[in-house]
Amino acid sequence: MTRTDWTRDEIAALFDLPFGELVFRAQTVHREHHAPDQVQMSTLLSIKTGGCPEDCGYCNQSVHAETGLKATKLMDVRAVLQAAAQAKDNGSSRFCMGAAWRNPKDRDMPAIVEMVRGVRQMGMETCMTLGMLTEKQAAMLADAGLDYYNHNIDTSPERYGDVITTRSFEERLDTLEHVREAGINVCCGGIVGMGETRGDRVGFIHALATLPRHPESVPVNALVPVKGTVLGDMLADTPLAKIDDIEFVRTVAVARITMPESMVRLSAGRESMSDSTQALCFMAGANSIFTGDRLLTTGNRGDDADAALFAKLGLTRAGGEAKIAFEAAE
Ligand code: SAM
Ligand code: DTB
Ligand code: SF4
């Protein structure tokens, strides 16, 4: 039985283990539930960029950030499907569409539903991240065949109000419940490296690992510091607040041990992460990444660099049928 009754003390004790012991345990759990050499690949597309009324301190798409990012309208369905076809061609098995919204408006839903249907018809898994959802909107997405909904808790419940003031941690949980009840797979994780304490990282993993059912997918992002955002500027002024690589790997390992069946995704922040740190993350149980040279609005490592890394580590792509550049690098 998968445990959902982890205590904060147990999670703190995992974080405290000698590094070798922690990674060994994470790798052992990983092998019991997943193929150790397989990594699932998802591709992101920002279908509606910028101009978001929320004040998430890490995000360059917030109207409260001074980043000069140009706001756009919701993309055309056809253009979205073209981008999905390209992602499939590049070997990705899941297409994740993100919108800079507090929540979708009902008038946006028909286009969103068409995007889900179209991407599914191409034989790819679909994921959407659109902000808060009502029960009705979640049911509409489920009806359209949406496979995953991404909605992050981002940090510990105690820290949440320091990072975002325009919504509450509880509202996040409400949407997650609507998504679950609609029968859509849950993708939920957060960001480390926002100047939080070890205790916050414990609280963050604890909140995920004690959900009534673990998210099928847990993205662990390292903050991408963007100038003009509260947290990007904070990090530029206090470089020591940057998360230590080993502490990042510890967070991945504790996520793997406490949520054995979930896919743990090494998400934002890979562009500035060394090959060695990423290799440690894969050893610690990460088994999914975002492909391509763009996340939503910021850079990602790109397929060539990933192909070289996978060849070096002997990792293979899980799922998806398309041809892939990864084989070319071998
Ligand atoms: N607006 C929707 C929402 O917030 O739920 C969906 C899009 S939002 C950009 C998706 C997630 O991206 C956030 O929850 C956060 O975890 C992550 N994210 C945003 N900006 C980031 C950054 N600068 N560094 C790392 N992760 C980031
Ligand atoms: C998640 O946890 N990370 C992805 C996805 N879910 C939507 C987004 C990362 C965004 C990084 C900043 C950007 O590129 O805009
Ligand atoms: Fe808006 Fe999402 Fe960015 Fe927050 S993370 S400002 S909700 S786009």
PDB file of C-alpha atoms in Angstrom, residues 54 102 131-133 151 160 165-178:
ATOM      1  CA  GLU A  54      -1.808  36.848 -10.013  1.00  0.00           C
ATOM      2  CA  ARG A 102      -5.831  33.060 -12.729  1.00  0.00           C
ATOM      3  CA  GLY A 131      -4.940  28.162 -13.218  1.00  0.00           C
ATOM      4  CA  MET A 132      -7.920  27.500 -10.965  1.00  0.00           C
ATOM      5  CA  LEU A 133     -10.786  25.379 -12.284  1.00  0.00           C
ATOM      6  CA  HIS A 151      -1.490  22.764 -10.779  1.00  0.00           C
ATOM      7  CA  TYR A 160       2.893  30.167   0.408  1.00  0.00           C
ATOM      8  CA  THR A 165      -0.813  36.884  -2.043  1.00  0.00           C
ATOM      9  CA  THR A 166      -3.595  36.834  -4.656  1.00  0.00           C
ATOM     10  CA  ARG A 167      -4.757  33.297  -3.837  1.00  0.00           C
ATOM     11  CA  SER A 168      -4.420  30.818  -0.998  1.00  0.00           C
ATOM     12  CA  PHE A 169      -2.866  27.400  -0.579  1.00  0.00           C
ATOM     13  CA  GLU A 170      -6.381  26.078   0.150  1.00  0.00           C
ATOM     14  CA  GLU A 171      -7.647  27.358  -3.203  1.00  0.00           C
ATOM     15  CA  ARG A 172      -4.870  25.346  -4.841  1.00  0.00           C
ATOM     16  CA  LEU A 173      -6.073  22.235  -3.006  1.00  0.00           C
ATOM     17  CA  ASP A 174      -9.671  22.909  -4.093  1.00  0.00           C
ATOM     18  CA  THR A 175      -8.718  22.879  -7.780  1.00  0.00           C
ATOM     19  CA  LEU A 176      -6.657  19.729  -7.269  1.00  0.00           C
ATOM     20  CA  GLU A 177      -9.742  18.101  -5.784  1.00  0.00           C
ATOM     21  CA  HIS A 178     -11.896  19.162  -8.742  1.00  0.00           C
TER      22      HIS A 178
END
